[in-house]
Amino acid sequence: MAQDTIEIKPHYGIHIRPAGLVAQRASEFDEAITIHASGGASANAKSILEISALGACSGQILTVTSENQDAVEAIIQELHRSCLELSLH
């Protein structure tokens, strides 16, 4: 099982727009991809609603897991990119 972590930086966390971008990227992979929040909740990375329901906020650590290392790296990159772009606006 491959995994990696990311700390959420924007003060407003992950809302529906970045959740949609992450889910869209995750849907490119056949393998299951799960996002685990530091509070114990987890979400299917292919589900916008599950990702946004995590309630991930600034300072929270998310762990992405999958059988596919490329999938984990892609989701970490998408989380970083989408959160960074949103914090610049």
Short mmCIF file of C-alpha atoms in Angstrom, two decimals:
data_model
loop_
_atom_site.label_atom_id
_atom_site.label_comp_id
_atom_site.label_asym_id
_atom_site.label_seq_id
_atom_site.Cartn_x
_atom_site.Cartn_y
_atom_site.Cartn_z
CA MET A 1 0.00 0.00 0.00
CA ALA A 2 1.44 3.36 -1.06
CA GLN A 3 0.79 6.48 1.01
CA ASP A 4 1.82 10.10 1.38
CA THR A 5 0.72 13.04 3.50
CA ILE A 6 -0.05 16.71 2.97
CA GLU A 7 -0.87 19.55 5.35
CA ILE A 8 -3.81 21.74 4.37
CA LYS A 9 -2.64 25.36 4.12
CA PRO A 10 -5.53 27.63 3.08
CA HIS A 11 -7.42 28.95 6.09
CA TYR A 12 -10.74 27.80 4.59
CA GLY A 13 -9.66 24.19 3.99
CA ILE A 14 -10.95 22.00 1.17
CA HIS A 15 -14.35 23.06 -0.08
CA ILE A 16 -16.35 21.85 -3.07
CA ARG A 17 -14.18 23.30 -5.86
CA PRO A 18 -10.86 21.69 -4.85
CA ALA A 19 -12.76 18.54 -3.87
CA GLY A 20 -14.12 18.39 -7.43
CA LEU A 21 -10.66 18.81 -8.92
CA VAL A 22 -9.28 16.04 -6.71
CA ALA A 23 -12.18 13.69 -7.53
CA GLN A 24 -11.77 14.36 -11.24
CA ARG A 25 -8.06 13.52 -11.06
CA ALA A 26 -8.73 10.40 -8.95
CA SER A 27 -11.24 9.11 -11.48
CA GLU A 28 -8.38 8.71 -13.96
CA PHE A 29 -7.17 5.69 -11.95
CA ASP A 30 -8.79 2.26 -11.68
CA GLU A 31 -7.51 1.59 -8.18
CA ALA A 32 -9.27 2.72 -5.01
CA ILE A 33 -7.78 5.90 -3.53
CA THR A 34 -8.62 6.94 0.01
CA ILE A 35 -8.00 10.24 1.80
CA HIS A 36 -7.66 9.92 5.58
CA ALA A 37 -8.03 13.02 7.77
CA SER A 38 -6.02 13.38 10.98
CA GLY A 39 -9.28 13.30 12.95
CA GLY A 40 -10.01 9.73 11.86
CA ALA A 41 -12.49 10.34 9.03
CA SER A 42 -11.78 8.97 5.56
CA ALA A 43 -13.12 9.60 2.07
CA ASN A 44 -13.15 7.95 -1.32
CA ALA A 45 -10.96 10.29 -3.40
CA LYS A 46 -13.33 9.81 -6.35
CA SER A 47 -16.25 11.34 -4.44
CA ILE A 48 -16.64 15.13 -4.29
CA LEU A 49 -19.14 14.85 -1.46
CA GLU A 50 -17.01 12.53 0.65
CA ILE A 51 -13.93 14.74 0.23
CA SER A 52 -15.78 17.92 1.16
CA ALA A 53 -17.48 16.11 4.07
CA LEU A 54 -14.06 15.47 5.60
CA GLY A 55 -14.15 19.08 6.73
CA ALA A 56 -10.40 19.36 6.23
CA CYS A 57 -9.27 22.73 7.51
CA SER A 58 -6.04 24.66 7.77
CA GLY A 59 -3.30 22.79 9.60
CA GLN A 60 -4.96 19.40 9.24
CA ILE A 61 -2.86 16.53 7.93
CA LEU A 62 -4.35 14.34 5.20
CA THR A 63 -2.94 10.94 4.25
CA VAL A 64 -3.64 9.56 0.78
CA THR A 65 -3.46 5.78 0.31
CA SER A 66 -3.79 3.47 -2.68
CA GLU A 67 -2.31 0.31 -4.14
CA ASN A 68 -1.01 2.55 -6.95
CA GLN A 69 1.91 4.86 -6.05
CA ASP A 70 1.24 7.00 -9.14
CA ALA A 71 -2.34 7.56 -7.95
CA VAL A 72 -1.14 8.68 -4.51
CA GLU A 73 1.37 11.10 -6.05
CA ALA A 74 -1.25 12.49 -8.45
CA ILE A 75 -3.75 13.18 -5.64
CA ILE A 76 -1.11 14.79 -3.41
CA GLN A 77 -0.08 16.99 -6.35
CA GLU A 78 -3.71 17.90 -7.10
CA LEU A 79 -4.42 18.75 -3.46
CA HIS A 80 -1.34 20.96 -3.38
CA ARG A 81 -2.10 22.62 -6.74
CA SER A 82 -5.79 23.24 -6.16
CA CYS A 83 -5.32 24.54 -2.62
CA LEU A 84 -2.40 26.76 -3.66
CA GLU A 85 -4.31 28.23 -6.63
CA LEU A 86 -7.33 28.95 -4.44
CA SER A 87 -5.23 30.65 -1.78
CA LEU A 88 -3.80 33.03 -4.39
CA HIS A 89 -7.23 34.38 -5.40
#
